[in-house]
PDB file of N, CA, C and O in Angstrom:
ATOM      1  N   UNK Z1093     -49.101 -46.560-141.530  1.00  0.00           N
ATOM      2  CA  UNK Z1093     -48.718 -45.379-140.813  1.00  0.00           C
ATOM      3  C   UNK Z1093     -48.887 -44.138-141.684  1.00  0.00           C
ATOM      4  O   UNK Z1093     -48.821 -42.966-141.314  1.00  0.00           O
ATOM      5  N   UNK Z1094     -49.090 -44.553-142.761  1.00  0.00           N
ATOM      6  CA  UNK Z1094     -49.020 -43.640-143.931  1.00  0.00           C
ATOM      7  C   UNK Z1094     -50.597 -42.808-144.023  1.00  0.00           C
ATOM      8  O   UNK Z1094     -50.873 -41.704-144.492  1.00  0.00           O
ATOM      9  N   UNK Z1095     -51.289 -43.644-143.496  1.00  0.00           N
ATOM     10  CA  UNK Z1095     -52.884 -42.814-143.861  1.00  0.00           C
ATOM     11  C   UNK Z1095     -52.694 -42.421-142.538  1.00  0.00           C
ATOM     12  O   UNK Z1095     -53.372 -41.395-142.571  1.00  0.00           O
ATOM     13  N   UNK Z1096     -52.133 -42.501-141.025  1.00  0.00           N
ATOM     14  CA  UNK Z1096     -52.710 -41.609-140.132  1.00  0.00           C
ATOM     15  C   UNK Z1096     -51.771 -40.167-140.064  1.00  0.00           C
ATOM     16  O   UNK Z1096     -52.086 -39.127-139.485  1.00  0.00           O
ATOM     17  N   UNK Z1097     -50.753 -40.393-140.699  1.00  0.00           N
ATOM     18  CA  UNK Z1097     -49.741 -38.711-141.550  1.00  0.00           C
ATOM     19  C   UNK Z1097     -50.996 -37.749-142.277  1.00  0.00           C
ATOM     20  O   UNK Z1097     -51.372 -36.598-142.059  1.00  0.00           O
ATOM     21  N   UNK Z1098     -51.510 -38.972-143.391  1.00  0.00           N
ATOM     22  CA  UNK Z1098     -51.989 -37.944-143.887  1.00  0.00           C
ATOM     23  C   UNK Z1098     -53.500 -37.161-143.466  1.00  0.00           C
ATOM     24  O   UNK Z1098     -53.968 -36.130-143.948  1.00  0.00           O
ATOM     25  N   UNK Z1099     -53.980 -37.919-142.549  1.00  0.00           N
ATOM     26  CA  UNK Z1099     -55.141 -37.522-141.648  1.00  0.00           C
ATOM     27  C   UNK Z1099     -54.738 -36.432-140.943  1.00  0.00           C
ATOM     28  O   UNK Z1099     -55.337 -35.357-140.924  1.00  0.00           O
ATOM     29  N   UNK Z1100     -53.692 -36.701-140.341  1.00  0.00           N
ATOM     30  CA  UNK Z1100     -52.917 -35.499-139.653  1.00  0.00           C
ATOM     31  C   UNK Z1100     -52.766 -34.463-140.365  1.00  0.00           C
ATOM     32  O   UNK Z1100     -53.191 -33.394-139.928  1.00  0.00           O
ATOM     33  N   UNK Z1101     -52.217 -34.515-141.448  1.00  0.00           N
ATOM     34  CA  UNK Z1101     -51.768 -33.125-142.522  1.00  0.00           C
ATOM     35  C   UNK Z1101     -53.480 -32.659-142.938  1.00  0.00           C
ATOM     36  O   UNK Z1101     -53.918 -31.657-143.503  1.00  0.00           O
ATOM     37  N   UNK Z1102     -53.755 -33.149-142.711  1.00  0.00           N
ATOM     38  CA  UNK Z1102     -55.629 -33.061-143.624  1.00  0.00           C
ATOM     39  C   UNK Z1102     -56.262 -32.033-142.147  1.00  0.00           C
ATOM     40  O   UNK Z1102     -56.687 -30.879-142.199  1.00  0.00           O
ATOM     41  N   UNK Z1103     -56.155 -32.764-141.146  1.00  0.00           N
ATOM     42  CA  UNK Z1103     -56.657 -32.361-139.767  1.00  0.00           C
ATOM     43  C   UNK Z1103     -55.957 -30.704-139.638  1.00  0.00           C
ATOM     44  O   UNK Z1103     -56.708 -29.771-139.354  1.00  0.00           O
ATOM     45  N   UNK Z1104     -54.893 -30.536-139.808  1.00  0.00           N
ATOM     46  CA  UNK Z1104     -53.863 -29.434-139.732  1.00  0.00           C
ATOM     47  C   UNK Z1104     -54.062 -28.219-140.784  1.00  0.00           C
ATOM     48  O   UNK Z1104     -53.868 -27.031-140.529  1.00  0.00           O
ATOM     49  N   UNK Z1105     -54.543 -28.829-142.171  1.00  0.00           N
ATOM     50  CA  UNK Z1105     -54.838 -28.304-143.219  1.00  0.00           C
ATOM     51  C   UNK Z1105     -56.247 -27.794-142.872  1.00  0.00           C
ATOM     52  O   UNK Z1105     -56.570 -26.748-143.435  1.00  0.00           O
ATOM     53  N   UNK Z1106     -56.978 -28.255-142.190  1.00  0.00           N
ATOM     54  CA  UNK Z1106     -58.614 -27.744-142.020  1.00  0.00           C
ATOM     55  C   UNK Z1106     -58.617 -27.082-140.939  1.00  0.00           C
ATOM     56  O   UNK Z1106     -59.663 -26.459-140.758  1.00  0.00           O
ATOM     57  N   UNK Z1107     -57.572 -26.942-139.874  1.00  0.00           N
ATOM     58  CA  UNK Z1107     -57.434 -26.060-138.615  1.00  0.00           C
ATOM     59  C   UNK Z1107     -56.702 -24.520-139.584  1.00  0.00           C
ATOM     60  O   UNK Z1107     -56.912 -23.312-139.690  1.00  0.00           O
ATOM     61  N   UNK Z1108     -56.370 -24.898-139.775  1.00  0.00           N
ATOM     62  CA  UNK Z1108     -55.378 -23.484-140.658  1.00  0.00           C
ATOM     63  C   UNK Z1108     -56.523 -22.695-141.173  1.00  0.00           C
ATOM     64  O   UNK Z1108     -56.779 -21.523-140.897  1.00  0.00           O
ATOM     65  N   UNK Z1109     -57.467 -23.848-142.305  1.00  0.00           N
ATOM     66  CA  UNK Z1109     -58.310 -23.108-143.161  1.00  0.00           C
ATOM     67  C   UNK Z1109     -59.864 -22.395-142.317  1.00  0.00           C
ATOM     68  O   UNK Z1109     -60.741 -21.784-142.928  1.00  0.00           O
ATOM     69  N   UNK Z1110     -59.870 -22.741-140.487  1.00  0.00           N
ATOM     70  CA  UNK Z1110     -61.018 -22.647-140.080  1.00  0.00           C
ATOM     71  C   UNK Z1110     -60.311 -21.048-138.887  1.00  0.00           C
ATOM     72  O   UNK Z1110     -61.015 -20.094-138.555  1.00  0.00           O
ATOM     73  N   UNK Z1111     -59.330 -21.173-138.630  1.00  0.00           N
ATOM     74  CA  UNK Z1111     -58.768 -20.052-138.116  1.00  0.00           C
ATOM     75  C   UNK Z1111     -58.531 -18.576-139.253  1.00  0.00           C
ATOM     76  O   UNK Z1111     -58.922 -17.428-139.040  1.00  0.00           O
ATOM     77  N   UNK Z1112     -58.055 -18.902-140.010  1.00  0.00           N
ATOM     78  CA  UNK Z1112     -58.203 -18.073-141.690  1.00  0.00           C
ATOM     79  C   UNK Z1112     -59.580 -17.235-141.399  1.00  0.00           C
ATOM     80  O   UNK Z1112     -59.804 -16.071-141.065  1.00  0.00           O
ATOM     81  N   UNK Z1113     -60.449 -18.451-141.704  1.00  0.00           N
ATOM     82  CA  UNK Z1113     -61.892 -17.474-142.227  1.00  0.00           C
ATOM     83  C   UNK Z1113     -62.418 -16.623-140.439  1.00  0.00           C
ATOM     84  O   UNK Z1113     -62.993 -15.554-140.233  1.00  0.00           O
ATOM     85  N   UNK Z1114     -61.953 -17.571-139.561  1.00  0.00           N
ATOM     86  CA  UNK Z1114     -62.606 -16.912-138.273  1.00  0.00           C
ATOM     87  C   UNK Z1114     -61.606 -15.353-138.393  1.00  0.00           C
ATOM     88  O   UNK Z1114     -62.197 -14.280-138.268  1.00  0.00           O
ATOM     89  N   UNK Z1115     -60.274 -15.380-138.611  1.00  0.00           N
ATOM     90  CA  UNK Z1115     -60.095 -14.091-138.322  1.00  0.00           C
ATOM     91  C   UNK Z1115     -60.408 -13.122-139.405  1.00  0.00           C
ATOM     92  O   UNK Z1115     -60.484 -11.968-138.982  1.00  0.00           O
ATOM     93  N   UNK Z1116     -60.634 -13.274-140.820  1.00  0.00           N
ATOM     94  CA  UNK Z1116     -60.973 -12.802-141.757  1.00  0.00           C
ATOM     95  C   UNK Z1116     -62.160 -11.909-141.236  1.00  0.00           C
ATOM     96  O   UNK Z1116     -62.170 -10.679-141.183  1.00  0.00           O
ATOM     97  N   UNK Z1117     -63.674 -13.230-140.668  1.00  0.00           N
ATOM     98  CA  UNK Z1117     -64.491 -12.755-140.197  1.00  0.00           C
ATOM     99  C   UNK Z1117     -64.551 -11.647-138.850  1.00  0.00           C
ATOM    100  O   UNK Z1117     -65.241 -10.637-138.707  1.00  0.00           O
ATOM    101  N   UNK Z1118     -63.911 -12.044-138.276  1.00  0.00           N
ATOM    102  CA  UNK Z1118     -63.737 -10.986-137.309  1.00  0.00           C
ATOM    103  C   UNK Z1118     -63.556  -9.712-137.675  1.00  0.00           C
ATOM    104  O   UNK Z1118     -64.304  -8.787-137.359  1.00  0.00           O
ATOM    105  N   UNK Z1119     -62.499  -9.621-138.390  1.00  0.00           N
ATOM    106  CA  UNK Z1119     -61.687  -8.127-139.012  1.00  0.00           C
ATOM    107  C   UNK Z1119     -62.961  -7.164-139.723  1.00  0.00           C
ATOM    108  O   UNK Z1119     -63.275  -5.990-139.531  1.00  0.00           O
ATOM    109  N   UNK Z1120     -63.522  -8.212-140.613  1.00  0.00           N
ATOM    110  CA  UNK Z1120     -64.636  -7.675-141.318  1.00  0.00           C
ATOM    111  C   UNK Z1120     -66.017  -7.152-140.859  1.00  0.00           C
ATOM    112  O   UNK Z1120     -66.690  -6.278-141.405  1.00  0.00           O
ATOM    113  N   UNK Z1121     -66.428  -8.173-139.263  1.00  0.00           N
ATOM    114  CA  UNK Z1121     -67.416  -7.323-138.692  1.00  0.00           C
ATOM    115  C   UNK Z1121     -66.661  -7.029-137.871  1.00  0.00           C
ATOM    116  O   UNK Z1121     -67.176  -7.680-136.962  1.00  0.00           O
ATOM    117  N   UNK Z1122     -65.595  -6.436-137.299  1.00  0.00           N
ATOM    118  CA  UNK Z1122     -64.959  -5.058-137.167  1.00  0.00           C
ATOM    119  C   UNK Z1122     -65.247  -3.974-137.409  1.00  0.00           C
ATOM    120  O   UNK Z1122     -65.728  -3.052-136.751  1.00  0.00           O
ATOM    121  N   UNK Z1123     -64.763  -4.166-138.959  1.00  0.00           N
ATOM    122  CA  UNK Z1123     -64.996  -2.888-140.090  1.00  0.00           C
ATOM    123  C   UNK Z1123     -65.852  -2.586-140.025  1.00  0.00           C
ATOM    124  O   UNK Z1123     -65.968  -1.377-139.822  1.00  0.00           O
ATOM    125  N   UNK Z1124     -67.128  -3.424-140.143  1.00  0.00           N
ATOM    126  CA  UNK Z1124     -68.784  -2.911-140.361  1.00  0.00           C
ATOM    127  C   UNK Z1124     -69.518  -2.309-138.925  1.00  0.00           C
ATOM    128  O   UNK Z1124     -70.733  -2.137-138.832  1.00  0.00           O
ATOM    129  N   UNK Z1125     -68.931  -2.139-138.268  1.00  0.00           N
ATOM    130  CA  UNK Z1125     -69.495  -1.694-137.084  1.00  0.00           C
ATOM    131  C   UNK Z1125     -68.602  -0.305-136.944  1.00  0.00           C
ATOM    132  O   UNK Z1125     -67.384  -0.152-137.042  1.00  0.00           O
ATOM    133  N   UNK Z1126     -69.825   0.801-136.636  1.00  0.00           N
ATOM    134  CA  UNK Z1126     -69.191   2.301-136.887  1.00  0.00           C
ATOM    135  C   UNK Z1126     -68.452   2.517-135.851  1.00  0.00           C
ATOM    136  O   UNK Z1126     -69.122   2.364-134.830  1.00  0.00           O
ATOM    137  N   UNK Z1127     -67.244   2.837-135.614  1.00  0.00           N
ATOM    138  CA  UNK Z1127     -66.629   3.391-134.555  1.00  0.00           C
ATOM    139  C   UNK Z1127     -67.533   4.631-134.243  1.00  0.00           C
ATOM    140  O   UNK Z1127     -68.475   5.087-134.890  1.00  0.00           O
ATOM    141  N   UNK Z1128     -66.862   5.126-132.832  1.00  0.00           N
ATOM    142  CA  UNK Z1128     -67.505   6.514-132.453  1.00  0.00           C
ATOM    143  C   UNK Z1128     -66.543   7.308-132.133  1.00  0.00           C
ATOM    144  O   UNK Z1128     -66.716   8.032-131.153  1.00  0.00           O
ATOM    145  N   UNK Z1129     -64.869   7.400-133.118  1.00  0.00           N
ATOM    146  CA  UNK Z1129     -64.364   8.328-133.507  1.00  0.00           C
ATOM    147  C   UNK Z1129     -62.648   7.775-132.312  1.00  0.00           C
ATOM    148  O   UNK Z1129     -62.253   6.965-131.473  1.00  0.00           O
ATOM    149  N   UNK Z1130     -62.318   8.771-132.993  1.00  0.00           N
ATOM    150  CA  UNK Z1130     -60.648   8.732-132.539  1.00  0.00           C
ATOM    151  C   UNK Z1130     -60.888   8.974-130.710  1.00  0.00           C
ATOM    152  O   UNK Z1130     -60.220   8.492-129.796  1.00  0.00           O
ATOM    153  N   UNK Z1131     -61.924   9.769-130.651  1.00  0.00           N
ATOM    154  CA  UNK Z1131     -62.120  10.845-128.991  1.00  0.00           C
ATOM    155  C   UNK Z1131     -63.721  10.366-128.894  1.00  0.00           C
ATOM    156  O   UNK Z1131     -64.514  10.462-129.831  1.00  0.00           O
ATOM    157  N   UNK Z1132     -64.067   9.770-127.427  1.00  0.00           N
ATOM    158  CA  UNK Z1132     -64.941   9.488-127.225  1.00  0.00           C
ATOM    159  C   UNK Z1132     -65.453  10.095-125.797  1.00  0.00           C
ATOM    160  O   UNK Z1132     -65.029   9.494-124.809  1.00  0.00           O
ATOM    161  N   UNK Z1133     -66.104  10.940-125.622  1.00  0.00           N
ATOM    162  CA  UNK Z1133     -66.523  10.886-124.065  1.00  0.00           C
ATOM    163  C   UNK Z1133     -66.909   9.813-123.563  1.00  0.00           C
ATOM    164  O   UNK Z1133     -67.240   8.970-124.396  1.00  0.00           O
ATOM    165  N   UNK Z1134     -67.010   9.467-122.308  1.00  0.00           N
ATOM    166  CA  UNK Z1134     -66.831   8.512-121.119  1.00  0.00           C
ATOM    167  C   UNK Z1134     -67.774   9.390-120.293  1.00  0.00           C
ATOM    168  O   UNK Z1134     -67.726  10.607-120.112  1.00  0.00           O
ATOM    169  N   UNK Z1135     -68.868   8.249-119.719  1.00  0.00           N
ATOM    170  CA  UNK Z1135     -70.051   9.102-118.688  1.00  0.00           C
ATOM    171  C   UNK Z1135     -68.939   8.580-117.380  1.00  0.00           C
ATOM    172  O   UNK Z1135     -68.652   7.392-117.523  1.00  0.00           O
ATOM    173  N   UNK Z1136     -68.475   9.033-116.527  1.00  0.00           N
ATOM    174  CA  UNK Z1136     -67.926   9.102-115.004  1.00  0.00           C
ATOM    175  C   UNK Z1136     -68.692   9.743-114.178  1.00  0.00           C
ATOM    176  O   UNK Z1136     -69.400  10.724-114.404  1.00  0.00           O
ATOM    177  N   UNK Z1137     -68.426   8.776-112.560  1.00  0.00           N
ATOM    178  CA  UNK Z1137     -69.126   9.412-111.680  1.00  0.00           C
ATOM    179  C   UNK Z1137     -67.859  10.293-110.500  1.00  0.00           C
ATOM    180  O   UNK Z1137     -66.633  10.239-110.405  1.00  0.00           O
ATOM    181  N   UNK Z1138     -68.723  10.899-109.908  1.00  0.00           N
ATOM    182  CA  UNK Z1138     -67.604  12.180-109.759  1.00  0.00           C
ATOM    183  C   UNK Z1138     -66.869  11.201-108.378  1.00  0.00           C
ATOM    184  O   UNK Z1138     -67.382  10.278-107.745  1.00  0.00           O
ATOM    185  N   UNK Z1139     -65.231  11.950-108.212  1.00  0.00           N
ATOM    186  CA  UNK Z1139     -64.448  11.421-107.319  1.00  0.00           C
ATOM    187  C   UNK Z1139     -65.193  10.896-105.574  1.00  0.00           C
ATOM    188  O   UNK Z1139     -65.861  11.651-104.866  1.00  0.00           O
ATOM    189  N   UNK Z1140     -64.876   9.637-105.280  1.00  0.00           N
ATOM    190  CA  UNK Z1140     -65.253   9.602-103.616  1.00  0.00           C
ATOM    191  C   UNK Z1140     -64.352  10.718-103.158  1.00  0.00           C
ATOM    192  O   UNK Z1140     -63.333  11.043-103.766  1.00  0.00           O
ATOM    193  N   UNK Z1141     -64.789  11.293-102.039  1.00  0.00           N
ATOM    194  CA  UNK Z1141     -64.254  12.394-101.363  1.00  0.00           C
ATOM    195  C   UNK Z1141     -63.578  11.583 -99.888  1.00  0.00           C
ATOM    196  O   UNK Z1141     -64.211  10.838 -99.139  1.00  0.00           O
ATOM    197  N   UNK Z1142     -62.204  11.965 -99.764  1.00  0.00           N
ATOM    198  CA  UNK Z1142     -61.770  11.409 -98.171  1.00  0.00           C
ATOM    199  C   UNK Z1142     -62.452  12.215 -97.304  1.00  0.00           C
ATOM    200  O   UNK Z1142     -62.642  13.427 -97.203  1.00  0.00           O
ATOM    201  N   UNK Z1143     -62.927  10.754 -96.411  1.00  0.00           N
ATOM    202  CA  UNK Z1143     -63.396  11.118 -94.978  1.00  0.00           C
ATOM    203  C   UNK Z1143     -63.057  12.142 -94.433  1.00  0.00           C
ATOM    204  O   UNK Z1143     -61.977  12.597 -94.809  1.00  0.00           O
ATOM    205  N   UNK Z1144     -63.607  12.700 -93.647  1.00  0.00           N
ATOM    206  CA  UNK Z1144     -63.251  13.817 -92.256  1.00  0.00           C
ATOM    207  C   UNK Z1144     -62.471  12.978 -91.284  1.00  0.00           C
ATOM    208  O   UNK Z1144     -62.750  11.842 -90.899  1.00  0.00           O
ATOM    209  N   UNK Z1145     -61.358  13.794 -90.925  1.00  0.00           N
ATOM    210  CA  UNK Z1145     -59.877  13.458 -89.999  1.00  0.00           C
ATOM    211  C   UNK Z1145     -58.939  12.891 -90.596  1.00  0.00           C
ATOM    212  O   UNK Z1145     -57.985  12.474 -89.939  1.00  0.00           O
ATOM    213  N   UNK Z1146     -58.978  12.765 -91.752  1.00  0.00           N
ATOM    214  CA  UNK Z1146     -58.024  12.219 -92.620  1.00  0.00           C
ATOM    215  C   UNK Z1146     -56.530  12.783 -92.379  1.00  0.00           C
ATOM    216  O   UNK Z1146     -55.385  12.345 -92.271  1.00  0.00           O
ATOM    217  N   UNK Z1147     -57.228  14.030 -92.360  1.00  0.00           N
ATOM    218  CA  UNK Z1147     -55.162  14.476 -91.948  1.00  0.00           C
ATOM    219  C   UNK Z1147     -54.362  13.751 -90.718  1.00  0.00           C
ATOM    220  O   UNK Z1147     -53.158  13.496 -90.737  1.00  0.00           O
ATOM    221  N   UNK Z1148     -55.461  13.408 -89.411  1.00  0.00           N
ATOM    222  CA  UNK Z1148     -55.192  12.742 -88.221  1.00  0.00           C
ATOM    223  C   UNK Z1148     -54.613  11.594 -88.612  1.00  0.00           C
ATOM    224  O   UNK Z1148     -53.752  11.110 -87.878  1.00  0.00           O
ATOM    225  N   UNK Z1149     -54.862  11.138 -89.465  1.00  0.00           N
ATOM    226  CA  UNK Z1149     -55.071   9.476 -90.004  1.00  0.00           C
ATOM    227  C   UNK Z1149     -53.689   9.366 -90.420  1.00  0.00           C
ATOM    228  O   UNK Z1149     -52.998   8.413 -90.059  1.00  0.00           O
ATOM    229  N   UNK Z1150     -53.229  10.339 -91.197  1.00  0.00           N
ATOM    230  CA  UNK Z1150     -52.522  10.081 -92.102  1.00  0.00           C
ATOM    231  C   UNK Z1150     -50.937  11.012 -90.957  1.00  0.00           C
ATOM    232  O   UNK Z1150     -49.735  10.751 -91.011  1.00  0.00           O
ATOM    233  N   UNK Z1151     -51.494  11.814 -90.281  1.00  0.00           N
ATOM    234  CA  UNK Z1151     -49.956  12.349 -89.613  1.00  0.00           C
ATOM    235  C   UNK Z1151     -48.848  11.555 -89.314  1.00  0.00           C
ATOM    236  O   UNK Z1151     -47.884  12.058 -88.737  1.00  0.00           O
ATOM    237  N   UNK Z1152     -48.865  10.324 -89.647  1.00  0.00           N
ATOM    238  CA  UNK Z1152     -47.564   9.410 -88.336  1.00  0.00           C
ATOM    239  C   UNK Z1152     -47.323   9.040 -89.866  1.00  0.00           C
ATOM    240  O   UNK Z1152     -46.241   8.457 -89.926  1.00  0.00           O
ATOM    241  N   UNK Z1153     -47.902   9.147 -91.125  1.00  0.00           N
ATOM    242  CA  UNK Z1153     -47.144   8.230 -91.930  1.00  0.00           C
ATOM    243  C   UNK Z1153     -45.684   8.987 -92.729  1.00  0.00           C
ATOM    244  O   UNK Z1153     -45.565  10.166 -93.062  1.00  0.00           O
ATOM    245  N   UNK Z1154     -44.399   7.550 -92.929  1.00  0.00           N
ATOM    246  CA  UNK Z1154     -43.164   8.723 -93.122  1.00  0.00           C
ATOM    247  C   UNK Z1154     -43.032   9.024 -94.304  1.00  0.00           C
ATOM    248  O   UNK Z1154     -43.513   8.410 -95.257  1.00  0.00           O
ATOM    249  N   UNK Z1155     -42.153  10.313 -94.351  1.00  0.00           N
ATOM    250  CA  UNK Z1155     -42.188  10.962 -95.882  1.00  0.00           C
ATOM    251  C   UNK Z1155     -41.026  10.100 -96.635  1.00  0.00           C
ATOM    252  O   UNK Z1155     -40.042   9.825 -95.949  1.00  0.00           O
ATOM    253  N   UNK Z1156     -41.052   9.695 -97.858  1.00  0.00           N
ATOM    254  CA  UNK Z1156     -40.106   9.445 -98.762  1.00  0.00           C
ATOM    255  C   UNK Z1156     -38.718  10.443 -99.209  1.00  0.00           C
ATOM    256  O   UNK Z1156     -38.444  11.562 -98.776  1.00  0.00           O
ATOM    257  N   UNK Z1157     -38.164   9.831 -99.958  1.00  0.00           N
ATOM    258  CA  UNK Z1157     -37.005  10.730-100.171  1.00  0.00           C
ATOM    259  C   UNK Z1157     -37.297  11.991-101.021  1.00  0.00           C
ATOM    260  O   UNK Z1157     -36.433  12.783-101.398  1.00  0.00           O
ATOM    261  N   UNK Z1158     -38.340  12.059-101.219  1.00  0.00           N
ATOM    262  CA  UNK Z1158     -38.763  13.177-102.473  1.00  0.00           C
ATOM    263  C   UNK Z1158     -39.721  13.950-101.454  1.00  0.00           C
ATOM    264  O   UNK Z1158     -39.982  15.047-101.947  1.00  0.00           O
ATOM    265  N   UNK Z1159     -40.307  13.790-100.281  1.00  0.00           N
ATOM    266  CA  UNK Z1159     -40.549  14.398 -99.265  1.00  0.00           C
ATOM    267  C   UNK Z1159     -42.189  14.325 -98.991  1.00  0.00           C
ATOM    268  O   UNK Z1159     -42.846  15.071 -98.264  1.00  0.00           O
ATOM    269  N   UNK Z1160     -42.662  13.184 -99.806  1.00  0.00           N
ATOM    270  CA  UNK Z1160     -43.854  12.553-100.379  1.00  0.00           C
ATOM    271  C   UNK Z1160     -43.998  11.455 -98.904  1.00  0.00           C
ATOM    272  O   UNK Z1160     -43.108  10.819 -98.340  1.00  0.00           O
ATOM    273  N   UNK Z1161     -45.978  11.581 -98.481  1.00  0.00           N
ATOM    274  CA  UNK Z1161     -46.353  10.685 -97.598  1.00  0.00           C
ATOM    275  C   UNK Z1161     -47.642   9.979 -98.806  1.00  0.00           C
ATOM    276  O   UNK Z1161     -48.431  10.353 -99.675  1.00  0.00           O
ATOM    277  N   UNK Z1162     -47.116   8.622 -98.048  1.00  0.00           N
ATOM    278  CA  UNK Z1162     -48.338   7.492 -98.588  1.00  0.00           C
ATOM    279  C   UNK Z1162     -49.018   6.973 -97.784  1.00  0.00           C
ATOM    280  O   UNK Z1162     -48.559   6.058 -97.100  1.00  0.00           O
ATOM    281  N   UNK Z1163     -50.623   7.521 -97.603  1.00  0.00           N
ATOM    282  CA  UNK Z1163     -51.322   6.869 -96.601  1.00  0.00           C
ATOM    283  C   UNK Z1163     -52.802   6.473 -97.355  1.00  0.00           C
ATOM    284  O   UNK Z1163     -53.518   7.190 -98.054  1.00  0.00           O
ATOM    285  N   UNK Z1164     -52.999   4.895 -96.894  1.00  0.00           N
ATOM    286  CA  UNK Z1164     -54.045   4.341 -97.045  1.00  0.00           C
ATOM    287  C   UNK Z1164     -55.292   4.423 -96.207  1.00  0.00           C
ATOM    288  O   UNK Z1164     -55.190   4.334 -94.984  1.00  0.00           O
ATOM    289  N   UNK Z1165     -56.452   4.586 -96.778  1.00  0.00           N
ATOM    290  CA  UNK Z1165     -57.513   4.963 -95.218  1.00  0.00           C
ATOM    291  C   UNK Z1165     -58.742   4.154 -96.256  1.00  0.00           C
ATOM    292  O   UNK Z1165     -59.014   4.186 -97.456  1.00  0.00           O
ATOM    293  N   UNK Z1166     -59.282   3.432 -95.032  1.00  0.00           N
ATOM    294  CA  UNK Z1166     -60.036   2.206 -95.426  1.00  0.00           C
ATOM    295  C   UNK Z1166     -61.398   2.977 -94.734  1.00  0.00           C
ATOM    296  O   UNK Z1166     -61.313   3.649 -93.706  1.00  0.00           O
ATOM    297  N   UNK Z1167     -62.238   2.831 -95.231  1.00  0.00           N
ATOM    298  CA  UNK Z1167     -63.647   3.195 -94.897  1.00  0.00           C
ATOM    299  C   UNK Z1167     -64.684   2.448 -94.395  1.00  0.00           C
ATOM    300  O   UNK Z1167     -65.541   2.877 -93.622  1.00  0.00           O
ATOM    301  N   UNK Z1168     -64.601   1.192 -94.885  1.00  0.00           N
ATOM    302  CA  UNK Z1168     -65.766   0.043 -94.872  1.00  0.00           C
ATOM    303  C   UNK Z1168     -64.957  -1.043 -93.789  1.00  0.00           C
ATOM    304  O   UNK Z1168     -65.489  -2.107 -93.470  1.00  0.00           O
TER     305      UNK Z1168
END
């Protein structure tokens, strides 16, 4: 019972030592790859615009306590 302990501790000992170098490695080509700064622009495409009659759409829905309406309008 004694050699499958220590297969185990051996097995456990080489998972430890193979997670180690993977995150080591990681961190390091991390580092080596240039960031493009604290602030990056982002290409975006400009807002979908709500449909025409939307206000129709949306009249029956009720206001909240803060005097706020939530209306969903499905297009497709």
């Amino acid at each position: 019972m004694t050699g499958r302990r220590r297969l185990w501790r051996w097995g456990v000992v080489a998972w430890v030592i193979v997670v180690a170098v993977a995150g080591a490695a990681t961190l390091w080509l991390q580092d080596s790859a240039e960031p493009p700064g604290p602030y990056s622009w982002q290409e975006a495409s400009p807002s979908a615009t709500l449909p025409e009659g939307w206000e129709s759409a949306c009249a029956d829905a009720t206001p909240d306590e803060n005097g706020q309406k939530l209306c969903f309008i499905r297009t497709r």
